[in-house]
mmCIF file of C-alpha atoms in Angstrom:
data_model
loop_
_atom_site.group_PDB
_atom_site.id
_atom_site.type_symbol
_atom_site.label_atom_id
_atom_site.label_comp_id
_atom_site.label_asym_id
_atom_site.label_seq_id
_atom_site.Cartn_x
_atom_site.Cartn_y
_atom_site.Cartn_z
ATOM 1 C CA MET A 1 0.000 0.000 0.000
ATOM 2 C CA THR A 2 1.324 3.426 -0.957
ATOM 3 C CA SER A 3 1.673 5.825 1.949
ATOM 4 C CA SER A 4 -0.026 9.210 1.681
ATOM 5 C CA LEU A 5 2.441 10.749 4.127
ATOM 6 C CA HIS A 6 5.040 13.082 2.658
ATOM 7 C CA ALA A 7 7.710 15.234 4.192
ATOM 8 C CA GLY A 8 6.633 18.829 4.657
ATOM 9 C CA PRO A 9 8.397 21.909 6.063
ATOM 10 C CA ASN A 10 10.861 21.085 8.862
ATOM 11 C CA ASP A 11 10.522 17.414 7.895
ATOM 12 C CA GLN A 12 7.021 17.209 9.415
ATOM 13 C CA ALA A 13 4.739 14.497 8.030
ATOM 14 C CA VAL A 14 1.981 15.843 5.769
ATOM 15 C CA ASP A 15 -1.055 13.695 4.949
ATOM 16 C CA LEU A 16 -1.965 14.524 1.333
ATOM 17 C CA GLU A 17 -5.291 12.674 1.581
ATOM 18 C CA GLU A 18 -6.265 14.829 4.544
ATOM 19 C CA ILE A 19 -5.324 17.961 2.600
ATOM 20 C CA ALA A 20 -7.422 16.771 -0.349
ATOM 21 C CA ARG A 21 -10.476 16.645 1.924
ATOM 22 C CA SER A 22 -9.912 20.246 3.042
ATOM 23 C CA ARG A 23 -11.462 23.176 1.217
ATOM 24 C CA PHE A 24 -9.369 26.287 0.612
ATOM 25 C CA ILE A 25 -10.492 29.258 -1.470
ATOM 26 C CA ARG A 26 -8.132 31.441 -3.465
ATOM 27 C CA LEU A 27 -9.300 35.017 -3.019
ATOM 28 C CA SER A 28 -8.644 35.868 -6.656
ATOM 29 C CA GLU A 29 -11.503 33.486 -7.480
ATOM 30 C CA VAL A 30 -13.956 35.263 -5.142
ATOM 31 C CA GLU A 31 -16.180 37.888 -6.734
ATOM 32 C CA PRO A 32 -16.263 41.083 -4.637
ATOM 33 C CA GLU A 33 -19.733 42.045 -3.423
ATOM 34 C CA ARG A 34 -21.152 45.344 -2.222
ATOM 35 C CA VAL A 35 -22.915 45.433 1.125
ATOM 36 C CA ALA A 36 -26.670 45.850 0.744
ATOM 37 C CA TRP A 37 -28.421 48.047 3.280
ATOM 38 C CA LEU A 38 -31.861 48.228 4.826
ATOM 39 C CA TRP A 39 -30.771 51.567 6.345
ATOM 40 C CA GLU A 40 -27.442 52.679 4.925
ATOM 41 C CA GLY A 41 -24.692 52.936 7.500
ATOM 42 C CA ARG A 42 -26.896 51.533 10.266
ATOM 43 C CA ILE A 43 -28.752 48.313 9.394
ATOM 44 C CA PRO A 44 -27.206 45.947 6.808
ATOM 45 C CA LEU A 45 -29.253 43.404 4.891
ATOM 46 C CA GLY A 46 -28.260 39.775 5.328
ATOM 47 C CA LYS A 47 -26.671 40.522 8.719
ATOM 48 C CA VAL A 48 -27.553 40.723 12.416
ATOM 49 C CA THR A 49 -27.796 44.125 14.148
ATOM 50 C CA ILE A 50 -27.995 44.511 17.932
ATOM 51 C CA VAL A 51 -29.984 47.429 19.387
ATOM 52 C CA ASP A 52 -29.085 48.102 23.034
ATOM 53 C CA GLY A 53 -30.805 50.357 25.525
ATOM 54 C CA ASP A 54 -32.224 50.599 29.020
ATOM 55 C CA PRO A 55 -35.891 49.650 29.522
ATOM 56 C CA GLY A 56 -38.394 52.469 29.094
ATOM 57 C CA LEU A 57 -36.397 54.583 26.645
ATOM 58 C CA GLY A 58 -38.413 53.624 23.576
ATOM 59 C CA LYS A 59 -36.222 51.176 21.683
ATOM 60 C CA SER A 60 -39.179 48.849 21.057
ATOM 61 C CA THR A 61 -41.273 51.789 19.830
ATOM 62 C CA LEU A 62 -38.390 52.796 17.571
ATOM 63 C CA VAL A 63 -37.802 49.347 16.055
ATOM 64 C CA GLU A 64 -41.265 47.729 16.104
ATOM 65 C CA GLY A 65 -43.100 50.917 15.250
ATOM 66 C CA GLU A 66 -41.034 53.479 13.355
ATOM 67 C CA MET A 67 -38.557 51.151 11.609
ATOM 68 C CA ALA A 68 -41.201 48.549 10.766
ATOM 69 C CA ALA A 69 -43.368 51.301 9.257
ATOM 70 C CA HIS A 70 -40.547 52.448 6.977
ATOM 71 C CA VAL A 71 -39.906 48.901 5.767
ATOM 72 C CA THR A 72 -43.547 47.965 5.154
ATOM 73 C CA THR A 73 -44.226 51.176 3.220
ATOM 74 C CA GLY A 74 -40.829 51.784 1.602
ATOM 75 C CA THR A 75 -40.752 55.332 3.003
ATOM 76 C CA PRO A 76 -37.254 56.925 3.050
ATOM 77 C CA TRP A 77 -35.415 56.940 6.357
ATOM 78 C CA PRO A 78 -35.264 60.148 8.427
ATOM 79 C CA ASP A 79 -31.779 60.992 7.114
ATOM 80 C CA GLY A 80 -33.112 60.848 3.533
ATOM 81 C CA THR A 81 -31.592 57.503 2.533
ATOM 82 C CA PRO A 82 -33.930 55.134 0.643
ATOM 83 C CA CYS A 83 -35.647 52.227 2.369
ATOM 84 C CA PRO A 84 -36.537 49.115 0.357
ATOM 85 C CA ALA A 85 -40.106 47.904 0.842
ATOM 86 C CA GLY A 86 -40.855 44.468 2.217
ATOM 87 C CA SER A 87 -42.493 42.515 4.997
ATOM 88 C CA VAL A 88 -41.480 42.246 8.656
ATOM 89 C CA VAL A 89 -41.406 39.136 10.866
ATOM 90 C CA MET A 90 -41.537 39.791 14.628
ATOM 91 C CA LEU A 91 -40.808 37.716 17.704
ATOM 92 C CA THR A 92 -41.839 39.692 20.779
ATOM 93 C CA ALA A 93 -41.862 38.514 24.381
ATOM 94 C CA GLU A 94 -42.621 41.691 26.321
ATOM 95 C CA ASP A 95 -45.568 43.377 24.562
ATOM 96 C CA GLY A 96 -49.135 42.330 23.754
ATOM 97 C CA LEU A 97 -50.104 42.162 20.096
ATOM 98 C CA GLY A 98 -53.487 43.843 20.468
ATOM 99 C CA ASP A 99 -52.805 46.492 23.099
ATOM 100 C CA THR A 100 -49.234 47.444 22.186
ATOM 101 C CA ILE A 101 -47.796 46.104 18.914
ATOM 102 C CA ARG A 102 -50.768 46.888 16.634
ATOM 103 C CA PRO A 103 -51.381 50.419 18.025
ATOM 104 C CA ARG A 104 -47.635 51.117 17.785
ATOM 105 C CA LEU A 105 -47.610 50.135 14.110
ATOM 106 C CA ASP A 106 -50.769 52.104 13.352
ATOM 107 C CA ALA A 107 -49.389 55.226 15.025
ATOM 108 C CA HIS A 108 -46.389 55.143 12.664
ATOM 109 C CA GLY A 109 -48.429 54.453 9.527
ATOM 110 C CA ALA A 110 -47.216 50.896 8.943
ATOM 111 C CA ASP A 111 -48.839 48.493 6.507
ATOM 112 C CA THR A 112 -49.896 45.892 9.071
ATOM 113 C CA ASN A 113 -50.756 43.408 6.325
ATOM 114 C CA ARG A 114 -46.987 43.099 5.842
ATOM 115 C CA VAL A 115 -46.228 42.370 9.503
ATOM 116 C CA LEU A 116 -46.192 38.762 10.708
ATOM 117 C CA CYS A 117 -45.788 37.911 14.406
ATOM 118 C CA PHE A 118 -44.438 34.476 15.370
ATOM 119 C CA GLU A 119 -46.522 33.838 18.490
ATOM 120 C CA ALA A 120 -46.208 30.146 19.385
ATOM 121 C CA VAL A 121 -45.533 26.590 18.202
ATOM 122 C CA GLU A 122 -48.363 24.098 18.718
ATOM 123 C CA TYR A 123 -47.179 20.624 19.701
ATOM 124 C CA GLY A 124 -50.367 18.930 20.879
ATOM 125 C CA PRO A 125 -54.090 19.438 21.533
ATOM 126 C CA ASP A 126 -54.413 22.755 23.358
ATOM 127 C CA GLU A 127 -50.656 22.739 24.014
ATOM 128 C CA GLU A 128 -48.105 25.194 22.717
ATOM 129 C CA ARG A 129 -44.707 26.693 23.513
ATOM 130 C CA PRO A 130 -43.130 30.063 22.760
ATOM 131 C CA PRO A 131 -40.727 30.328 19.815
ATOM 132 C CA SER A 132 -37.056 29.545 20.394
ATOM 133 C CA LEU A 133 -34.045 30.350 18.216
ATOM 134 C CA ALA A 134 -32.579 26.994 19.200
ATOM 135 C CA LEU A 135 -35.568 25.092 17.812
ATOM 136 C CA ASP A 136 -37.303 27.299 15.272
ATOM 137 C CA ILE A 137 -34.791 28.872 12.873
ATOM 138 C CA GLY A 138 -36.313 26.752 10.085
ATOM 139 C CA ARG A 139 -39.804 28.090 10.859
ATOM 140 C CA ILE A 140 -38.539 31.674 10.925
ATOM 141 C CA GLU A 141 -36.705 31.233 7.626
ATOM 142 C CA ALA A 142 -39.776 29.698 5.983
ATOM 143 C CA ALA A 143 -41.835 32.724 7.052
ATOM 144 C CA VAL A 144 -39.178 35.135 5.764
ATOM 145 C CA VAL A 145 -39.100 33.436 2.366
ATOM 146 C CA ARG A 146 -42.892 33.088 2.098
ATOM 147 C CA GLU A 147 -43.576 36.707 3.096
ATOM 148 C CA GLY A 148 -40.657 38.264 1.243
ATOM 149 C CA ALA A 149 -39.513 39.751 4.544
ATOM 150 C CA LEU A 150 -36.653 42.241 4.640
ATOM 151 C CA LEU A 151 -36.618 42.574 8.418
ATOM 152 C CA VAL A 152 -36.806 40.168 11.356
ATOM 153 C CA VAL A 153 -37.223 41.734 14.813
ATOM 154 C CA ILE A 154 -36.410 39.770 17.995
ATOM 155 C CA ASP A 155 -37.520 41.585 21.162
ATOM 156 C CA VAL A 156 -35.841 40.808 23.484
ATOM 157 C CA LEU A 157 -33.065 38.470 22.393
ATOM 158 C CA MET A 158 -32.597 36.771 25.777
ATOM 159 C CA ALA A 159 -36.212 35.574 25.800
ATOM 160 C CA PHE A 160 -35.688 33.482 22.665
ATOM 161 C CA LEU A 161 -32.228 31.945 23.199
ATOM 162 C CA GLY A 162 -33.670 28.743 24.651
ATOM 163 C CA SER A 163 -33.522 27.243 28.115
ATOM 164 C CA ARG A 164 -30.255 25.403 27.485
ATOM 165 C CA THR A 165 -28.374 28.524 26.413
ATOM 166 C CA ASP A 166 -26.346 30.376 29.020
ATOM 167 C CA SER A 167 -26.477 33.935 27.697
ATOM 168 C CA TYR A 168 -23.383 34.855 29.704
ATOM 169 C CA ARG A 169 -21.248 32.061 28.246
ATOM 170 C CA ASP A 170 -19.535 32.997 25.009
ATOM 171 C CA GLN A 171 -19.527 29.460 23.590
ATOM 172 C CA ASP A 172 -23.259 28.983 24.228
ATOM 173 C CA VAL A 173 -24.163 32.341 22.704
ATOM 174 C CA ARG A 174 -22.163 31.797 19.539
ATOM 175 C CA ALA A 175 -23.698 28.346 19.080
ATOM 176 C CA ALA A 176 -27.191 29.825 19.495
ATOM 177 C CA LEU A 177 -26.668 32.814 17.204
ATOM 178 C CA THR A 178 -24.730 31.150 14.370
ATOM 179 C CA PRO A 179 -27.905 29.593 12.841
ATOM 180 C CA LEU A 180 -29.575 33.032 13.014
ATOM 181 C CA VAL A 181 -26.563 34.628 11.298
ATOM 182 C CA LYS A 182 -26.616 31.963 8.571
ATOM 183 C CA MET A 183 -30.374 32.401 8.081
ATOM 184 C CA ALA A 184 -29.875 36.136 7.535
ATOM 185 C CA GLU A 185 -27.123 35.451 5.011
ATOM 186 C CA ARG A 186 -29.202 32.905 3.078
ATOM 187 C CA THR A 187 -32.350 35.026 2.875
ATOM 188 C CA GLY A 188 -30.763 38.476 2.646
ATOM 189 C CA CYS A 189 -33.033 39.853 5.363
ATOM 190 C CA ALA A 190 -31.874 42.174 8.118
ATOM 191 C CA VAL A 191 -32.193 40.818 11.663
ATOM 192 C CA ILE A 192 -32.519 43.248 14.574
ATOM 193 C CA CYS A 193 -32.135 41.850 18.085
ATOM 194 C CA LEU A 194 -33.111 44.104 20.991
ATOM 195 C CA ARG A 195 -31.199 43.827 24.243
ATOM 196 C CA HIS A 196 -31.154 45.598 27.606
ATOM 197 C CA LEU A 197 -27.990 47.259 28.860
ATOM 198 C CA SER A 198 -26.122 45.621 31.702
ATOM 199 C CA LYS A 199 -25.750 47.478 34.993
ATOM 200 C CA THR A 200 -21.948 47.454 34.964
ATOM 201 C CA GLY A 201 -20.118 50.720 34.375
ATOM 202 C CA GLY A 202 -17.914 51.870 31.546
ATOM 203 C CA ALA A 203 -18.364 53.837 28.367
ATOM 204 C CA ASN A 204 -17.307 51.084 25.937
ATOM 205 C CA ALA A 205 -20.616 50.273 24.271
ATOM 206 C CA LEU A 206 -19.423 46.877 23.056
ATOM 207 C CA TYR A 207 -19.212 45.667 26.651
ATOM 208 C CA ARG A 208 -22.371 47.278 27.997
ATOM 209 C CA GLY A 209 -25.037 45.035 26.520
ATOM 210 C CA GLY A 210 -26.455 42.253 28.677
ATOM 211 C CA GLY A 211 -24.990 38.768 28.381
ATOM 212 C CA SER A 212 -21.806 37.566 26.739
ATOM 213 C CA ILE A 213 -19.574 39.705 24.523
ATOM 214 C CA GLY A 214 -20.253 36.981 21.949
ATOM 215 C CA ILE A 215 -23.668 38.552 21.258
ATOM 216 C CA ILE A 216 -22.298 41.773 19.802
ATOM 217 C CA GLY A 217 -19.426 39.732 18.361
ATOM 218 C CA ALA A 218 -21.875 37.744 16.220
ATOM 219 C CA ALA A 219 -23.471 40.945 14.909
ATOM 220 C CA ARG A 220 -22.065 43.066 12.116
ATOM 221 C CA ALA A 221 -23.703 46.259 13.365
ATOM 222 C CA GLY A 222 -24.775 47.692 16.703
ATOM 223 C CA LEU A 223 -26.981 50.623 17.728
ATOM 224 C CA LEU A 224 -27.614 52.289 21.086
ATOM 225 C CA VAL A 225 -30.779 54.049 22.248
ATOM 226 C CA ALA A 226 -29.975 56.369 25.164
ATOM 227 C CA ARG A 227 -31.262 59.473 26.890
ATOM 228 C CA ASP A 228 -29.793 62.788 25.735
ATOM 229 C CA PRO A 229 -27.676 64.028 28.688
ATOM 230 C CA GLU A 230 -28.664 67.597 27.798
ATOM 231 C CA ASP A 231 -32.410 66.946 27.475
ATOM 232 C CA GLU A 232 -34.036 64.192 29.523
ATOM 233 C CA ASP A 233 -37.033 64.076 27.184
ATOM 234 C CA ARG A 234 -34.939 63.487 24.075
ATOM 235 C CA ARG A 235 -33.494 60.168 22.885
ATOM 236 C CA ILE A 236 -30.378 59.505 20.822
ATOM 237 C CA LEU A 237 -29.824 56.688 18.315
ATOM 238 C CA ALA A 238 -26.060 56.168 18.049
ATOM 239 C CA VAL A 239 -23.909 53.585 16.263
ATOM 240 C CA THR A 240 -21.895 51.310 18.550
ATOM 241 C CA LYS A 241 -20.494 48.930 15.930
ATOM 242 C CA ASN A 242 -20.262 48.930 12.156
ATOM 243 C CA ASN A 243 -17.750 46.737 10.345
ATOM 244 C CA LEU A 244 -19.216 47.450 6.918
ATOM 245 C CA ALA A 245 -19.305 51.217 6.323
ATOM 246 C CA ALA A 246 -17.876 54.571 7.320
ATOM 247 C CA PRO A 247 -19.264 56.049 10.577
ATOM 248 C CA VAL A 248 -22.588 57.875 10.378
ATOM 249 C CA PRO A 249 -23.787 60.587 12.785
ATOM 250 C CA ALA A 250 -26.143 59.909 15.662
ATOM 251 C CA LEU A 251 -29.792 60.936 15.295
ATOM 252 C CA ALA A 252 -32.028 62.513 17.937
ATOM 253 C CA PHE A 253 -35.741 61.903 18.435
ATOM 254 C CA HIS A 254 -38.598 62.526 20.845
ATOM 255 C CA LEU A 255 -41.394 60.185 21.865
ATOM 256 C CA LEU A 256 -44.673 62.029 21.419
ATOM 257 C CA PRO A 257 -48.078 60.854 22.678
ATOM 258 C CA ASP A 258 -50.427 59.592 19.981
ATOM 259 C CA GLU A 259 -53.859 59.980 21.525
ATOM 260 C CA GLU A 260 -55.681 58.368 18.607
ATOM 261 C CA HIS A 261 -53.867 55.061 19.100
ATOM 262 C CA GLY A 262 -53.097 55.332 22.807
ATOM 263 C CA CYS A 263 -49.332 54.941 22.499
ATOM 264 C CA ALA A 264 -46.144 56.862 21.777
ATOM 265 C CA ARG A 265 -44.698 57.611 18.358
ATOM 266 C CA VAL A 266 -41.246 58.684 17.189
ATOM 267 C CA SER A 267 -40.605 62.271 16.057
ATOM 268 C CA TRP A 268 -37.131 62.842 14.588
ATOM 269 C CA ASP A 269 -35.030 65.895 15.503
ATOM 270 C CA GLY A 270 -32.121 65.471 13.075
ATOM 271 C CA GLN A 271 -28.415 64.790 13.508
ATOM 272 C CA THR A 272 -26.465 65.249 16.714
ATOM 273 C CA THR A 273 -22.773 65.133 17.620
ATOM 274 C CA HIS A 274 -23.308 62.726 20.522
ATOM 275 C CA THR A 275 -21.405 59.427 20.461
ATOM 276 C CA ALA A 276 -22.276 56.146 22.158
ATOM 277 C CA ALA A 277 -19.341 56.528 24.565
ATOM 278 C CA GLN A 278 -20.472 60.000 25.607
ATOM 279 C CA LEU A 279 -24.026 58.813 26.157
ATOM 280 C CA LEU A 280 -22.958 55.904 28.343
ATOM 281 C CA GLU A 281 -20.766 58.129 30.479
ATOM 282 C CA HIS A 282 -23.904 59.956 31.632
ATOM 283 C CA VAL A 283 -25.840 56.889 32.744
ATOM 284 C CA ASP A 284 -26.790 57.207 36.416
ATOM 285 C CA PRO A 285 -24.212 55.289 38.529
ATOM 286 C CA GLU A 286 -27.105 53.939 40.573
ATOM 287 C CA GLU A 287 -28.246 52.101 37.424
ATOM 288 C CA ARG A 288 -24.941 50.388 36.849
ATOM 289 C CA SER A 289 -23.932 48.929 40.204
ATOM 290 C CA ALA A 290 -22.101 45.626 40.124
ATOM 291 C CA GLY A 291 -24.646 44.205 42.573
ATOM 292 C CA ASP A 292 -27.572 44.952 40.262
ATOM 293 C CA GLU A 293 -25.707 43.377 37.374
ATOM 294 C CA ALA A 294 -25.116 40.232 39.444
ATOM 295 C CA VAL A 295 -28.823 40.023 40.346
ATOM 296 C CA ASP A 296 -29.776 40.363 36.673
ATOM 297 C CA PHE A 297 -27.251 37.656 35.839
ATOM 298 C CA LEU A 298 -28.746 35.231 38.366
ATOM 299 C CA LEU A 299 -32.322 35.905 37.249
ATOM 300 C CA GLU A 300 -31.287 35.183 33.666
ATOM 301 C CA ILE A 301 -29.155 32.070 34.132
ATOM 302 C CA LEU A 302 -31.595 30.441 36.584
ATOM 303 C CA ARG A 303 -34.784 31.454 34.793
ATOM 304 C CA ASP A 304 -35.606 27.897 33.626
ATOM 305 C CA GLY A 305 -34.709 25.946 36.747
ATOM 306 C CA PRO A 306 -31.801 24.634 38.811
ATOM 307 C CA VAL A 307 -28.254 24.955 37.477
ATOM 308 C CA PRO A 308 -25.088 23.401 38.976
ATOM 309 C CA ALA A 309 -23.437 25.959 41.254
ATOM 310 C CA LYS A 310 -20.058 25.421 39.566
ATOM 311 C CA LYS A 311 -21.552 26.329 36.192
ATOM 312 C CA VAL A 312 -23.183 29.473 37.618
ATOM 313 C CA LYS A 313 -19.892 30.624 39.118
ATOM 314 C CA ALA A 314 -17.923 29.856 35.947
ATOM 315 C CA SER A 315 -20.410 31.800 33.822
ATOM 316 C CA ALA A 316 -20.273 34.702 36.286
ATOM 317 C CA ARG A 317 -16.496 34.848 35.941
ATOM 318 C CA GLU A 318 -16.828 34.960 32.144
ATOM 319 C CA ALA A 319 -19.307 37.846 32.547
ATOM 320 C CA GLY A 320 -16.813 39.748 34.713
ATOM 321 C CA ILE A 321 -18.776 39.316 37.961
ATOM 322 C CA ALA A 322 -16.625 38.806 41.047
ATOM 323 C CA GLU A 323 -17.487 35.812 43.232
ATOM 324 C CA ARG A 324 -17.898 38.047 46.275
ATOM 325 C CA THR A 325 -20.395 40.207 44.358
ATOM 326 C CA LEU A 326 -22.225 37.071 43.212
ATOM 327 C CA ASP A 327 -22.479 35.809 46.795
ATOM 328 C CA ARG A 328 -24.005 39.094 47.956
ATOM 329 C CA ALA A 329 -26.495 39.037 45.063
ATOM 330 C CA LYS A 330 -27.844 35.548 45.867
ATOM 331 C CA LYS A 331 -30.118 36.712 48.663
ATOM 332 C CA ARG A 332 -31.417 39.670 46.668
ATOM 333 C CA ALA A 333 -32.222 37.397 43.749
ATOM 334 C CA GLY A 334 -33.951 34.830 45.971
ATOM 335 C CA VAL A 335 -31.506 32.027 45.206
ATOM 336 C CA ALA A 336 -31.743 28.735 47.098
ATOM 337 C CA ALA A 337 -29.298 25.823 47.026
ATOM 338 C CA LYS A 338 -29.724 22.048 47.227
ATOM 339 C CA ARG A 339 -27.129 19.298 47.279
ATOM 340 C CA GLU A 340 -27.769 16.123 45.300
ATOM 341 C CA GLY A 341 -25.702 13.015 46.013
ATOM 342 C CA PHE A 342 -23.193 12.227 48.731
ATOM 343 C CA GLY A 343 -19.515 12.852 49.365
ATOM 344 C CA SER A 344 -17.314 13.656 46.394
ATOM 345 C CA GLU A 345 -20.102 12.567 44.037
ATOM 346 C CA GLY A 346 -22.519 15.185 45.325
ATOM 347 C CA THR A 347 -23.420 18.291 43.321
ATOM 348 C CA TRP A 348 -24.785 21.629 44.525
ATOM 349 C CA TYR A 349 -27.538 23.235 42.456
ATOM 350 C CA TRP A 350 -28.818 26.817 42.581
ATOM 351 C CA ALA A 351 -32.366 27.853 41.696
ATOM 352 C CA LEU A 352 -34.762 30.762 42.141
ATOM 353 C CA SER A 353 -37.641 30.592 44.566
ATOM 354 C CA ALA A 354 -41.052 30.777 42.869
ATOM 355 C CA SER A 355 -41.643 34.308 44.143
ATOM 356 C CA GLU A 356 -38.456 35.575 42.489
ATOM 357 C CA SER A 357 -38.652 33.659 39.215
ATOM 358 C CA PRO A 358 -39.416 35.661 36.063
ATOM 359 C CA LYS A 359 -42.972 35.208 34.815
ATOM 360 C CA GLY A 360 -43.300 31.900 33.004
ATOM 361 C CA ALA A 361 -39.841 30.610 33.966
ATOM 362 C CA ILE A 362 -41.245 27.801 36.103
ATOM 363 C CA ASP A 363 -44.888 27.372 35.206
ATOM 364 C CA ARG A 364 -44.452 26.954 31.439
ATOM 365 C CA ARG A 365 -43.276 23.861 29.628
ATOM 366 C CA SER A 366 -39.482 23.633 29.682
ATOM 367 C CA GLN A 367 -37.029 21.519 27.722
ATOM 368 C CA ASN A 368 -34.338 22.148 30.333
ATOM 369 C CA PRO A 369 -32.836 18.889 31.669
ATOM 370 C CA ALA A 370 -33.842 18.203 35.257
ATOM 371 C CA PRO A 371 -30.828 17.572 37.524
ATOM 372 C CA TYR A 372 -32.064 14.079 38.363
ATOM 373 C CA GLY A 373 -31.827 13.034 34.724
ATOM 374 C CA GLY A 374 -35.286 13.447 33.217
ATOM 375 C CA LEU A 375 -36.883 16.287 31.298
ATOM 376 C CA CYS A 376 -39.179 18.776 33.029
ATOM 377 C CA GLU A 377 -41.713 18.414 30.239
ATOM 378 C CA GLU A 378 -44.977 19.025 32.068
ATOM 379 C CA PRO A 379 -45.988 22.526 33.155
ATOM 380 C CA ALA A 380 -45.766 23.030 36.890
ATOM 381 C CA PRO A 381 -48.712 24.487 38.810
ATOM 382 C CA ASN A 382 -48.454 28.171 39.597
ATOM 383 C CA GLY A 383 -46.484 28.826 42.768
ATOM 384 C CA VAL A 384 -44.604 25.524 42.771
ATOM 385 C CA ASP A 385 -41.012 26.129 43.758
ATOM 386 C CA ALA A 386 -38.306 25.372 41.199
ATOM 387 C CA PHE A 387 -36.603 22.957 43.568
ATOM 388 C CA ARG A 388 -39.768 21.042 44.323
ATOM 389 C CA LEU A 389 -40.256 20.645 40.575
ATOM 390 C CA ALA A 390 -36.714 19.394 40.009
ATOM 391 C CA PHE A 391 -36.228 17.604 43.332
ATOM 392 C CA PRO A 392 -39.551 16.031 44.348
ATOM 393 C CA GLY A 393 -39.954 15.527 48.063
ATOM 394 C CA THR A 394 -36.994 17.683 49.104
ATOM 395 C CA GLU A 395 -36.602 21.090 50.672
ATOM 396 C CA GLU A 396 -34.355 23.875 49.425
ATOM 397 C CA VAL A 397 -31.736 25.663 51.521
ATOM 398 C CA ALA A 398 -31.985 29.455 51.501
ATOM 399 C CA LEU A 399 -28.604 31.145 51.246
#
């Protein structure tokens, strides 16, 4: 038999058969392509854009109302750049369709016939679950293709990552977002993911969004919605990341009451010289304490049930949360601990008490593995503690 091993540089063995199975591309054979834009300089087509901002500043109104209206009607953007017309697919976890989303669209003059909301997946008689990026990328892509959608809105991102995804762990986040990135590339639609700011300090916008740095790393563009430090009633839309074009100026806007539709609408004020770094420097220090960030971290990572304590601590380190800060945050977050097993084989788990768990984290169907080996597939009755769901017949230990 003829050997496929040959001497390479420094007399190292090179397997030619292995090389033949590898795919390399000579760049001279690649046709250069121009970036296509939904909103030039701000929102690229075929890519993921992250929009960060504190709750209550109007980022959902901006994206799900104003931006969706421009896309569904093809109306030029406020800076005068053209906007291609198409449909919009929405995944929303925080707002009602009838009392919030529809009035918001109507107030901005959107064509609601071109807006499709992905509400749930039915898996049995009278049984359904909320959408998940981990499970439903194929369903989202099918809707994008069928509707001719140019924009997919995910509000908020953390709600749709799936119960097995640790949003503070870079490896988990990249695994969860890669299918979304590939879907955007295949369909050519723009994907906007909304995210809350973390409570940690610093003016570097790339590090201020909640969860792992891998979230903004997977995106090709980033935007920030923040309060104007010179006018508390005015909002600023600033670019935090753009790998695809020259920098564009920030834009200012106000949220005005729309009495006809019972909601707020966006009114643009033009360009401003504010930058994302300047805006973040003026965030109230009370809003960015390390303790608050640690509480938010615990509420997020434990939202679907018990997690091994070692995993929680490792994820906290990756998120830049000191162990001492994490320990102080446990009581505030309502964290309880339970040991399973004996001696060196035993494992400590952390979980939220029912009173502290985010709405739906315990009482909805979950695909999260139970620590005793099975799947918590049946919905738990309201008020049942997370530990009593995962550890039948045992009591938790409050820390």
